Tab-separated table of C-alpha atoms in Angstrom:
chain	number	residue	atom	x	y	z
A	4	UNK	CA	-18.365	25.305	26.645
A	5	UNK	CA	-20.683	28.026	25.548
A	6	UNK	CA	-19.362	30.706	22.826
A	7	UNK	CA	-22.887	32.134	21.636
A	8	UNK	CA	-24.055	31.010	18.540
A	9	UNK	CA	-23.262	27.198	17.838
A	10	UNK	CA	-20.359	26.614	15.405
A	11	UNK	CA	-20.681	25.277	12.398
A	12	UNK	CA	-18.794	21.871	11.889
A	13	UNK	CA	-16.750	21.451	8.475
A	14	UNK	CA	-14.667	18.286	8.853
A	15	UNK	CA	-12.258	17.557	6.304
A	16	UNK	CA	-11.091	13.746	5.884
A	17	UNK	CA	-8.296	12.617	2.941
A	18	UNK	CA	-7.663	8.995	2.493
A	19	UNK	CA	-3.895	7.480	2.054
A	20	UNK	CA	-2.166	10.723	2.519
A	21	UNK	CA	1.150	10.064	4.071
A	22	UNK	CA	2.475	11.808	7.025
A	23	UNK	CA	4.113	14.618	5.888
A	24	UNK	CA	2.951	15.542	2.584
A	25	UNK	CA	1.610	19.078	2.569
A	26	UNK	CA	4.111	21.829	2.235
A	27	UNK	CA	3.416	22.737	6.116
A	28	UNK	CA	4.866	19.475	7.521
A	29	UNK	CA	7.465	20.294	5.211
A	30	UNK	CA	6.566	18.624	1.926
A	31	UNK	CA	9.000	20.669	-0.468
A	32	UNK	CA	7.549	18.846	-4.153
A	33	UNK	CA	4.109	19.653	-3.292
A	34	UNK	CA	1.242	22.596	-3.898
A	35	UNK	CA	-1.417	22.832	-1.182
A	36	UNK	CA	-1.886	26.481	-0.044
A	37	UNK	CA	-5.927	25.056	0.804
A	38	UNK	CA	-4.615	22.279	3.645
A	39	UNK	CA	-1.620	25.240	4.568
A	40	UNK	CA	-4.561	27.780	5.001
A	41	UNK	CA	-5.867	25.409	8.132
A	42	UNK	CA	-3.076	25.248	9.329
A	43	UNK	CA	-1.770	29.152	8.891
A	44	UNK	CA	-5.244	29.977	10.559
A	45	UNK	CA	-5.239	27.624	13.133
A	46	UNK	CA	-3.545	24.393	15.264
A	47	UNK	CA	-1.329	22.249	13.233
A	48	UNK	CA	-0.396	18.823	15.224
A	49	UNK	CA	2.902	16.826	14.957
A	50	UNK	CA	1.925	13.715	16.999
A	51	UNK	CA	-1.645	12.786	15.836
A	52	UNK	CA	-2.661	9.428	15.283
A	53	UNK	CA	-5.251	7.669	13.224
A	54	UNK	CA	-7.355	4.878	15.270
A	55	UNK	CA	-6.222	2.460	12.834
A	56	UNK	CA	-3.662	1.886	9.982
A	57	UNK	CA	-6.185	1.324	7.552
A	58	UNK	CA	-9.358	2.892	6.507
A	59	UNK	CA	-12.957	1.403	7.844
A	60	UNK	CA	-11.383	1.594	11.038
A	61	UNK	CA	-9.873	4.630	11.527
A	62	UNK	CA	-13.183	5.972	10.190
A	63	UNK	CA	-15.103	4.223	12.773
A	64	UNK	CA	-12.934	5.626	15.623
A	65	UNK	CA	-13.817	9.141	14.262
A	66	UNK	CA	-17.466	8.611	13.672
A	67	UNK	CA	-17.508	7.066	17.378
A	68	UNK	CA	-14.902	8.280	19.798
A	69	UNK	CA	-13.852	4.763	20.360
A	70	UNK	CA	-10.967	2.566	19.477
A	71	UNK	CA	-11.859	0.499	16.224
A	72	UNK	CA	-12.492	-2.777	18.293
A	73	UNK	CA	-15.334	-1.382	20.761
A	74	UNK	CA	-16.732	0.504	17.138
A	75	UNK	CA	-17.816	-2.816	16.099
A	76	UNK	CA	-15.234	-2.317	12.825
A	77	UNK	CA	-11.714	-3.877	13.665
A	78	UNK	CA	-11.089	-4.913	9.886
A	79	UNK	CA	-12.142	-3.384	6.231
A	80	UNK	CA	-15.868	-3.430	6.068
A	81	UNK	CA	-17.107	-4.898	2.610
A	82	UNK	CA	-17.403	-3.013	-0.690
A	83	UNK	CA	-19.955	-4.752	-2.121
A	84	UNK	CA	-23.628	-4.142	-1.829
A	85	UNK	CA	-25.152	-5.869	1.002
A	86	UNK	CA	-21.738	-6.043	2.998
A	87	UNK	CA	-21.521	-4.986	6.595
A	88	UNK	CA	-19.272	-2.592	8.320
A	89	UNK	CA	-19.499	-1.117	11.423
A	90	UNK	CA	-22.758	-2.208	13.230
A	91	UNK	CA	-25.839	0.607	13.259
A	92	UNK	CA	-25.987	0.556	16.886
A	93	UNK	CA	-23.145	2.270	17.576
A	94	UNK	CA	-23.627	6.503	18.218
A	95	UNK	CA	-21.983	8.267	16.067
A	96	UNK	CA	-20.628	11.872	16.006
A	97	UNK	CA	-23.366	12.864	13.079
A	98	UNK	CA	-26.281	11.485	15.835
A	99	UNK	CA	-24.996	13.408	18.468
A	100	UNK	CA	-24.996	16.503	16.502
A	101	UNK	CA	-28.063	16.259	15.169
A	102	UNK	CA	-29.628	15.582	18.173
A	103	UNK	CA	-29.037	19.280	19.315
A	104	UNK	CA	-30.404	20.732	16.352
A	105	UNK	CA	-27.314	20.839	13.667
A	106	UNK	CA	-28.060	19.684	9.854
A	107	UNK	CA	-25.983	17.058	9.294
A	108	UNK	CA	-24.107	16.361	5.897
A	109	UNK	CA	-22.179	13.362	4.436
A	110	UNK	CA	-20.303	13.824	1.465
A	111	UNK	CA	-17.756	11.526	-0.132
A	112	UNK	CA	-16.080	8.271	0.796
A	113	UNK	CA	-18.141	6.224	3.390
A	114	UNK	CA	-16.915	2.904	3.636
A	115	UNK	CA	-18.660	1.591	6.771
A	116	UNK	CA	-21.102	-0.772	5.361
A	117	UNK	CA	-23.267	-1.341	2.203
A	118	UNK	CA	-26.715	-1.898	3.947
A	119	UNK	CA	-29.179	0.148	5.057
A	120	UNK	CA	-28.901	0.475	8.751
A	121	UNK	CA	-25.208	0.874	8.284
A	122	UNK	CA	-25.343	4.097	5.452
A	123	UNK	CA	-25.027	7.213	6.317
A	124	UNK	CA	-28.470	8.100	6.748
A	125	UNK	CA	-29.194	5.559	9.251
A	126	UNK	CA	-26.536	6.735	11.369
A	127	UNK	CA	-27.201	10.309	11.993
A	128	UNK	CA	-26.457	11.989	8.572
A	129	UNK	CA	-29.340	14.079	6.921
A	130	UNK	CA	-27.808	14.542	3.745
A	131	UNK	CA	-25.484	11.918	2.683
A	132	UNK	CA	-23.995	11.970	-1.181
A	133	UNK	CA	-20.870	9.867	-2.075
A	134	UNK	CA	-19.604	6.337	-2.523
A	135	UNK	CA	-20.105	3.262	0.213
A	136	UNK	CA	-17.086	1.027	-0.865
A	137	UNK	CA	-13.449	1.963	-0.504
A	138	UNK	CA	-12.523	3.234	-3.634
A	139	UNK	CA	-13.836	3.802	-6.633
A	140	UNK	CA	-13.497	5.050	-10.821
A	141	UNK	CA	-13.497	9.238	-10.487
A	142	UNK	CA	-15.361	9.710	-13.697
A	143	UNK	CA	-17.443	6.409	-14.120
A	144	UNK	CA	-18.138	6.241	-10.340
A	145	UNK	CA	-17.946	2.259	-10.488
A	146	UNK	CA	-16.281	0.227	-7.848
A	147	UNK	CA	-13.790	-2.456	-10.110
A	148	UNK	CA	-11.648	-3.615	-7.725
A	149	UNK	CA	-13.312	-6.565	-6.814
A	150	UNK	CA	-15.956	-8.632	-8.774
A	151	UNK	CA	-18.602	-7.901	-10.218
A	152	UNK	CA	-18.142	-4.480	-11.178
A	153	UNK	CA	-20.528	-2.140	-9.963
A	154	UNK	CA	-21.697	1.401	-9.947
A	155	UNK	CA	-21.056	3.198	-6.859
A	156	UNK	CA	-23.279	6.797	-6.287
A	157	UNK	CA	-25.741	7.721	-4.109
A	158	UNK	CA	-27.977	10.421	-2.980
A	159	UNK	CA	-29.595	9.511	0.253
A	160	UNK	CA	-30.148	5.820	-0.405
A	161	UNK	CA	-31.039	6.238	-4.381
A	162	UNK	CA	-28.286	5.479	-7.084
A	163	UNK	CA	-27.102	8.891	-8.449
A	164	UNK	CA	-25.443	8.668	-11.995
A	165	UNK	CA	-23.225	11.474	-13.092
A	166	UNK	CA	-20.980	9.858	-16.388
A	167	UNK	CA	-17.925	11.263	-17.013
A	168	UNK	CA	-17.909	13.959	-14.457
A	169	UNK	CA	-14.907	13.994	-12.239
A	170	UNK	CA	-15.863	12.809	-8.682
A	171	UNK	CA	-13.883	15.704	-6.639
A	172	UNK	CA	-15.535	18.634	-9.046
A	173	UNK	CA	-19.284	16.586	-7.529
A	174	UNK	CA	-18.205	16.388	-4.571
A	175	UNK	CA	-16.673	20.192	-4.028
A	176	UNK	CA	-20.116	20.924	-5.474
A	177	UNK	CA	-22.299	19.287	-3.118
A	178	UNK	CA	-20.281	20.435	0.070
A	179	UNK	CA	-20.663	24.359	-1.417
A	180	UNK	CA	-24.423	23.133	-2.198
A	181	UNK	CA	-24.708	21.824	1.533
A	182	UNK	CA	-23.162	24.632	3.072
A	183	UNK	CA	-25.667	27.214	1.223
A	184	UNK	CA	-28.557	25.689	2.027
A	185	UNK	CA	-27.875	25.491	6.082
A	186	UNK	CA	-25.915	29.538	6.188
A	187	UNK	CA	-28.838	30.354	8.412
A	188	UNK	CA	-28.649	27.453	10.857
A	189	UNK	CA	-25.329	25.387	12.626
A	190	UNK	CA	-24.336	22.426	10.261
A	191	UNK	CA	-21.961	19.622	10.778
A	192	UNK	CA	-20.291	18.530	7.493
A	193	UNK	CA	-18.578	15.378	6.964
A	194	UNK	CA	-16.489	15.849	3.806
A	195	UNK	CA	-14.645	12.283	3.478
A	196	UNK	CA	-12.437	12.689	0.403
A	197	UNK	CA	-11.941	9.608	-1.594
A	198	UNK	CA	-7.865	11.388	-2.690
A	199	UNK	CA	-5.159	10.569	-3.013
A	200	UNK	CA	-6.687	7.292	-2.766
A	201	UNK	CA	-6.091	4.906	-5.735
A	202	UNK	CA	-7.099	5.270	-8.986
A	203	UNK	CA	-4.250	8.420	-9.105
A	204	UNK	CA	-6.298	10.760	-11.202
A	205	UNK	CA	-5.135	14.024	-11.001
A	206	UNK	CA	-6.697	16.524	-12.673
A	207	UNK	CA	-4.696	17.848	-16.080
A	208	UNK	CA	-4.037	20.949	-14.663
A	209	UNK	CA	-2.134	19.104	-11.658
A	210	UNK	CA	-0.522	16.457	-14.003
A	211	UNK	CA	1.192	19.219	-15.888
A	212	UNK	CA	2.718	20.734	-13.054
A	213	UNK	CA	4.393	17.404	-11.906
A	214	UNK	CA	5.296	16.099	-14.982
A	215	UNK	CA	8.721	16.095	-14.202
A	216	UNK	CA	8.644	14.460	-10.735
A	217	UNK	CA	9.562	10.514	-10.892
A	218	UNK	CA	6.832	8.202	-11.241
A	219	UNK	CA	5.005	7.320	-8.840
A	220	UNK	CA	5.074	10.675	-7.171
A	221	UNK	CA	4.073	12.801	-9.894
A	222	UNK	CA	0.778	10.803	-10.372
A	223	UNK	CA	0.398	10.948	-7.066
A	224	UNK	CA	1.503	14.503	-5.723
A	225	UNK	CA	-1.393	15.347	-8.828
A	226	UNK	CA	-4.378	13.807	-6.836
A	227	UNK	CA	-3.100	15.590	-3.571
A	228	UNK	CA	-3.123	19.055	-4.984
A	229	UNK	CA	-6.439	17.880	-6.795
A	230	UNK	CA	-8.090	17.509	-3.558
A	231	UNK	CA	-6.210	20.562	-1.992
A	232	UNK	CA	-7.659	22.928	-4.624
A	233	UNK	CA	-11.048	21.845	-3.937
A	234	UNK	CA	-10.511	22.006	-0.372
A	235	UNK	CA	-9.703	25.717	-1.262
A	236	UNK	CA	-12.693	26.157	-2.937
A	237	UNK	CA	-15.247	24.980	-0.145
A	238	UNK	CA	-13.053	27.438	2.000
A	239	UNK	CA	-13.300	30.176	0.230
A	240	UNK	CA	-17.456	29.302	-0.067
A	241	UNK	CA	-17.365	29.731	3.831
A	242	UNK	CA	-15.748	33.555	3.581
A	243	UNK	CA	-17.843	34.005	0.711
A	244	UNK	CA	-20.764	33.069	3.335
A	245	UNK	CA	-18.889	34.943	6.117
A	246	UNK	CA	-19.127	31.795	7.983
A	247	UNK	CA	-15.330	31.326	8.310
A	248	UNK	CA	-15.622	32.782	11.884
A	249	UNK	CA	-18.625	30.543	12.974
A	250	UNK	CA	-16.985	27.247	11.323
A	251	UNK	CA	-14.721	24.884	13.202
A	252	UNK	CA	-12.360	23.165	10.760
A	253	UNK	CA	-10.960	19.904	10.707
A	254	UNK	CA	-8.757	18.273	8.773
A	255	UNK	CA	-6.723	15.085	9.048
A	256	UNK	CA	-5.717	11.843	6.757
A	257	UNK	CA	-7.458	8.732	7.982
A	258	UNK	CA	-4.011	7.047	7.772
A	259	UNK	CA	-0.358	6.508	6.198
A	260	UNK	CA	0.350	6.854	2.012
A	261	UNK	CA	-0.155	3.186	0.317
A	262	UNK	CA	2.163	0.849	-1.443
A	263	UNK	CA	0.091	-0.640	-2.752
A	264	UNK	CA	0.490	-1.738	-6.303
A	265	UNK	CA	-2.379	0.337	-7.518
A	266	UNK	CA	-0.479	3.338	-6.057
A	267	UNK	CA	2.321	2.128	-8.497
A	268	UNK	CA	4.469	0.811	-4.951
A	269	UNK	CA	4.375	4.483	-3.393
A	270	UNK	CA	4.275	7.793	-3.987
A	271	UNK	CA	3.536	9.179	-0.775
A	272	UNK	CA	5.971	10.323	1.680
A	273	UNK	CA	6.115	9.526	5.088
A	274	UNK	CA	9.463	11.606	6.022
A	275	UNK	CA	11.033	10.445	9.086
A	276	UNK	CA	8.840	7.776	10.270
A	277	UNK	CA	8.772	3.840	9.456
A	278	UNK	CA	6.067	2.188	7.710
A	279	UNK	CA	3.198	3.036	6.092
A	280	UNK	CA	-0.886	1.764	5.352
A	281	UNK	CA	-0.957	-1.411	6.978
A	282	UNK	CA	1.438	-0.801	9.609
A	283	UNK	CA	1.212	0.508	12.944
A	284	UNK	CA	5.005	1.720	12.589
A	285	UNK	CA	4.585	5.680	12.972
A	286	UNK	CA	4.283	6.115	8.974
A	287	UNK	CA	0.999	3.924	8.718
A	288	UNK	CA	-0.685	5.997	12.184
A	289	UNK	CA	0.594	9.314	12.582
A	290	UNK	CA	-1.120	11.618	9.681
A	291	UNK	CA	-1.153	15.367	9.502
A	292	UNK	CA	-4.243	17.056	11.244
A	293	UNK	CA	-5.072	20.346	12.002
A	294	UNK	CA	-7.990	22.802	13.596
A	295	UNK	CA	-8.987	25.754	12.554
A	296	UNK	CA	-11.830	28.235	14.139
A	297	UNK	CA	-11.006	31.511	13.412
A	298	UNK	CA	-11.532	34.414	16.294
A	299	UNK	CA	-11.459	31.430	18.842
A	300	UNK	CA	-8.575	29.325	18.926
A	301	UNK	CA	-5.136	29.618	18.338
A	302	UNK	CA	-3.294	30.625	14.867
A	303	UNK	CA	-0.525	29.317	13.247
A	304	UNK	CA	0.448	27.192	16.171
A	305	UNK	CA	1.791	23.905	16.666
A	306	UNK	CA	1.141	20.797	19.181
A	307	UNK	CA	3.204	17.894	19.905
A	308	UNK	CA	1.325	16.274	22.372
A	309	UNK	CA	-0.155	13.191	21.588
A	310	UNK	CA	-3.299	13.231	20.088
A	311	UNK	CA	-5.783	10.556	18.283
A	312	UNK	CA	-8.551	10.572	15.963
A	313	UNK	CA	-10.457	9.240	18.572
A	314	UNK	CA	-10.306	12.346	19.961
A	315	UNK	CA	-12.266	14.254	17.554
A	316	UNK	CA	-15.635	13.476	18.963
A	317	UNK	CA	-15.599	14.480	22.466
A	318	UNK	CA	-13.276	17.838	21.370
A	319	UNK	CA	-15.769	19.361	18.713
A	320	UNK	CA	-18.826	18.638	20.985
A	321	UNK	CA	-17.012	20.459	23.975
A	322	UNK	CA	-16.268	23.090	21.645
A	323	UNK	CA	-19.649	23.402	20.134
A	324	UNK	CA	-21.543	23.228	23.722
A	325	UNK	CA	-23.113	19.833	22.725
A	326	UNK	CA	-24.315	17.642	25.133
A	327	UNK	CA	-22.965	13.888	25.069
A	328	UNK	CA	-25.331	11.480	26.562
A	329	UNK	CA	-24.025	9.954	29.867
A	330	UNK	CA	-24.081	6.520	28.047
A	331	UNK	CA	-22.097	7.052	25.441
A	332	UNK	CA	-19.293	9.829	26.971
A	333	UNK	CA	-18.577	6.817	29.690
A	334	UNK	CA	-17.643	4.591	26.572
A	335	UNK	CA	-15.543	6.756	25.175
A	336	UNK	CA	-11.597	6.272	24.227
A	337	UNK	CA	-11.029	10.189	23.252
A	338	UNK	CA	-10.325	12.681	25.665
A	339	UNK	CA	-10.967	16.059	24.529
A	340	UNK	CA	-8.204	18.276	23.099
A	341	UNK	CA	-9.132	21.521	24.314
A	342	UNK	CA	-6.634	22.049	26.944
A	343	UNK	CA	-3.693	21.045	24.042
A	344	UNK	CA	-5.050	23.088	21.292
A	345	UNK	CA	-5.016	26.180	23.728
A	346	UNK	CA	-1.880	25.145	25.076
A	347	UNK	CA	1.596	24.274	23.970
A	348	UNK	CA	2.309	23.455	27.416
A	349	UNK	CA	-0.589	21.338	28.177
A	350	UNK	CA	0.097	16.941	28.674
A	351	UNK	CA	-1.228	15.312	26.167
A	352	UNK	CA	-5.022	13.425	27.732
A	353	UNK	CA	-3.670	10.130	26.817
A	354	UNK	CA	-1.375	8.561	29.462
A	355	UNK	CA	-1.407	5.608	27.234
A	356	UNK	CA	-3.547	4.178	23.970
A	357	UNK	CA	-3.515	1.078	22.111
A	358	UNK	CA	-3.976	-0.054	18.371
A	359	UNK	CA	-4.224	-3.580	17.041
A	360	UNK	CA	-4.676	-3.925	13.256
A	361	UNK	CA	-4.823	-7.465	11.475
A	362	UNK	CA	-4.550	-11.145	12.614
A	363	UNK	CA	-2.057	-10.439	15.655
A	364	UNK	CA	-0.492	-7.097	15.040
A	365	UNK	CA	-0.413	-4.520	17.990
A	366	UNK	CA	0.695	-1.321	19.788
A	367	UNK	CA	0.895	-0.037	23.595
A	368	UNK	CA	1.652	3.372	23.887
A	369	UNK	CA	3.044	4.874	26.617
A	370	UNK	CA	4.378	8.162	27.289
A	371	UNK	CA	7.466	7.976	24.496
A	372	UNK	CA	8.054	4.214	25.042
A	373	UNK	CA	6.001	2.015	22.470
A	374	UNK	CA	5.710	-1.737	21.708
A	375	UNK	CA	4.704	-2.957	18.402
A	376	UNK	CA	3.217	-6.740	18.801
A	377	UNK	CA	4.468	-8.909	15.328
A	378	UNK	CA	5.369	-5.397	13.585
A	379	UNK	CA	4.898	-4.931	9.768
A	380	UNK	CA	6.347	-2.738	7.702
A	381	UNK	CA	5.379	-2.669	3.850
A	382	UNK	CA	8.401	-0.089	2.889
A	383	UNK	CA	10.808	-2.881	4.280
A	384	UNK	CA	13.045	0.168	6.077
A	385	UNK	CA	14.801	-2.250	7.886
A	386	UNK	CA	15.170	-5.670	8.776
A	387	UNK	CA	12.513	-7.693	11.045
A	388	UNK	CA	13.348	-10.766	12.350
A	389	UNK	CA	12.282	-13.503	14.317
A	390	UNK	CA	13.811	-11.793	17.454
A	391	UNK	CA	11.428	-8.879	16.530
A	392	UNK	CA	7.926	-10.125	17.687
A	393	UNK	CA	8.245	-7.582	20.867
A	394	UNK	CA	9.952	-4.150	18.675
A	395	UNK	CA	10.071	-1.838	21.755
A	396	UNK	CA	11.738	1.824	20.916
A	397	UNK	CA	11.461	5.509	22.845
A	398	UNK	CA	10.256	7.533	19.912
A	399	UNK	CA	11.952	10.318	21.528
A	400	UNK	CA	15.260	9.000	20.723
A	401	UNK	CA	14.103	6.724	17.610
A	402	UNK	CA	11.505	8.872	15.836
A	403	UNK	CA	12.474	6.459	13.279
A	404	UNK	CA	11.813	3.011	14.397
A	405	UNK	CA	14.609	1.291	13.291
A	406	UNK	CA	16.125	-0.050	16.424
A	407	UNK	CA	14.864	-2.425	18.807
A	408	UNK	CA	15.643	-1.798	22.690
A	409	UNK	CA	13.275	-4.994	23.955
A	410	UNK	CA	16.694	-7.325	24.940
A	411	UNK	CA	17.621	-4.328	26.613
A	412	UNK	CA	14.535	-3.397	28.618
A	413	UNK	CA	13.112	-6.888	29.604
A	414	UNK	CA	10.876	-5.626	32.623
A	415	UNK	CA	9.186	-2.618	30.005
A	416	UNK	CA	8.883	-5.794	27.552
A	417	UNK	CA	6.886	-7.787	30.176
A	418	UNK	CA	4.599	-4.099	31.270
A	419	UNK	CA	3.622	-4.003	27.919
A	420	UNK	CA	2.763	-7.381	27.305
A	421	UNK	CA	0.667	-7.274	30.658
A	422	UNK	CA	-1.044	-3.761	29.485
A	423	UNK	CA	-1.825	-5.100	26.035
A	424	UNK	CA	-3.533	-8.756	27.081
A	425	UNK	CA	-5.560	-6.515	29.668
A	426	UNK	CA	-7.289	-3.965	26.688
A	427	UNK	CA	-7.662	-7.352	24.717
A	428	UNK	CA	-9.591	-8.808	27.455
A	429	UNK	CA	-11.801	-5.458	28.223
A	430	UNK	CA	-12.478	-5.185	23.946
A	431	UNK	CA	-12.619	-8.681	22.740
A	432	UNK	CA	-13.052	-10.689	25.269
A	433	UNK	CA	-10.999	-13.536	27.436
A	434	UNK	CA	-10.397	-15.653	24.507
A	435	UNK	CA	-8.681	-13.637	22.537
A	436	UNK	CA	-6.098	-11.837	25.120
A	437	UNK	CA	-2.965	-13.978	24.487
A	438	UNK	CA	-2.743	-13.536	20.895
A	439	UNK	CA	0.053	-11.918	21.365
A	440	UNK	CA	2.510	-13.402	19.915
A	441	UNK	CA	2.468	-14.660	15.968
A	442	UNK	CA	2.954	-18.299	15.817
């Protein structure tokens, strides 16, 4: 789809930000007029879902259009130097832009593997600045969650050292930087925030303004409204640019809020839905996520269709007039969006999709019927039994999870079952399509 000059690509990614936490999914405890801006300006979705329930592969689902297990990246890739992740081969989003002419930018949280031909500049990124692993120190820049300890910066390839300076100021920098340079020519812009990923280390500013909020929210409402004030800043670099109107802008957490105990158990909010990281329950997968391109799509407007990260890919090339090759669109597991974003009334493209996450657990999705395979759910909501291997619910009349219909819908049961070995076959091969049951 032609519109003139190509758009500019700005794509916004946060990391362990639960499903409702900015003020316009209702959040009421936190600040973020930046992510509220995207959405006040553009299309704000209610049903989107990350690839994955954790974070290499719902970033390889982006990055490829595909489901996590056809990325090459079904699991965590490594944090260590010399680690893989998901395998250079695959086409990314970044390669297909810059194969019709767009400077291409990587800044932030990577994550996708720790050798060369797995970086970001071996797989279609010009520019890349930010961290490999999955987390790391914001002012030493050093990776100490598992040994050794090492320092984690880079700059194209080269080791970057910035002491003491407080990763999201760099990294707000280097997006403004990125963004300046390429004002005269169409950019994509991959700005993969490492917040409100562990360590939580709001800003002062931030800190002081939640002080009174119980722990662990306050430390970690801090590090969202860190990252949303920064977000404002690279926005306001864009109408400072007058590029607002030739930008497309993404935004969108790659999946639930973490319990983990270096999030102090919590401190993210997934509102009405079960689960969270880890689980494919609705509060690990469904994230807030929102478009923006100002003087060509809708504003301040709201979908509920169904909608995935996968989808990102083949919706921002159809909206920027670039050309998939044959090869990879026929791979594919996204369908573009452009029909939903324009229209309220529009079906979602997805009559069904399918996750799988871990040693055996899975999802089949299917218009509002879903099956969870050996279901997982790290905020222990409810009880899960033995009886619970098949958890079958309509989210339309269970937007919470907690009841499972399977005794009661035997022949759905057995559909699912049949739908879910079938995908396992056509990703993973013969062997592996009757896992489907934990023993």
């Amino acid at each position: 789809m032609a519109w003139g000059r190509q758009p500019n690509v700005l794509f916004i990614l946060t990391d362990d930000q639960g499903s409702v936490d900015v003020n316009c999914y209702g959040s009421k405890d936190l600040v973020t007029p930046g992510m509220d801006s995207i959405a006040k300006r553009g299309v704000r979705f209610t049903q989107f879902e990350a690839g994955a329930p954790i974070c290499s592969p719902s970033r390889a689902s982006i990055m490829t259009g595909m489901v996590p297990q056809k990325a090459g990246l079904p699991t965590m890739a490594s944090s260590q130097r010399g680690g893989h992740g998901m395998p250079g081969d695959r086409v990314t989003m970044a390669e297909i832009f810059k194969s019709a002419g767009y400077a291409t930018g990587h800044v932030g949280k990577w994550h996708l593997g720790y050798v060369p031909e797995e970086e970001p500049n071996a797989q279609g990124f010009d520019y890349s600045f930010g961290n490999m692993g999955g987390c790391l120190d914001n002012y030493s820049h050093f990776f100490y969650w598992e040994g050794p300890n090492q320092h984690d910066l880079w700059r194209n390839g080269k080791e970057v050292w910035y002491d003491g300076q407080f990763y999201g100021d760099l990294m707000e920098k280097e997006c403004e930087g990125f963004i300046e340079k390429h004002r005269e020519e169409p950019f994509f812009l991959y700005w993969a925030i490492n917040e409100p990923h562990y360590p939580l280390q709001g800003v002062g500013k931030w800190r002081d303004v939640y002080k009174d909020l119980p722990s662990p929210r306050n430390m970690y409402a801090a590090l969202v409204s860190t990252a949303d004030e920064r977000i404002g800043m690279v926005l306001a670099k864009l109408d400072e640019l007058k590029l607002r109107e030739d930008t497309i802008v993404v935004f969108m957490s790659d999946q639930g809020h973490s319990t983990e105990v270096r999030t102090f158990g919590g401190g993210g909010n997934a509102g009405p839905y079960r689960g969270a990281k880890f689980s494919l329950f609705e509060g690990g997968i469904r994230v807030p996520a929102m478009i923006s391109w100002v003087g060509h799509l809708p504003e301040g407007e709201v979908r509920g269709q169904l909608a995935t990260g996968c989808d990102w890919l083949p919706t921002l090339t159809e909206l920027a007039g670039v050309k998939v090759p044959d090869e990879v669109a026929k791979k594919l597991d996204g369908k573009s969006l452009m029909g939903v974003i324009q229209s309220a009334e529009a079906k979602t493209p997805h009559e069904r999709f399918y996750w799988a996450s871990g040693k055996n657990q899975w999802v089949v999705r299917e218009g509002d019927w879903k099956m969870i395979g050996n279901p997982y759910d790290p905020t222990n909501k409810g009880p899960l039994g033995k009886g619970d291997a098949f958890y079958l619910v309509n989210l339309k009349e269970d937007i919470g999870e907690m009841h499972n219909v399977a005794a009661a819908h035997p022949d759905l049961v057995q559909h699912f079952r049949e739908l879910h070995q079938a995908w396992m076959k056509e990703v993973k091969g013969e062997e592996h399509a009757e896992l489907d049951i934990d023993p």
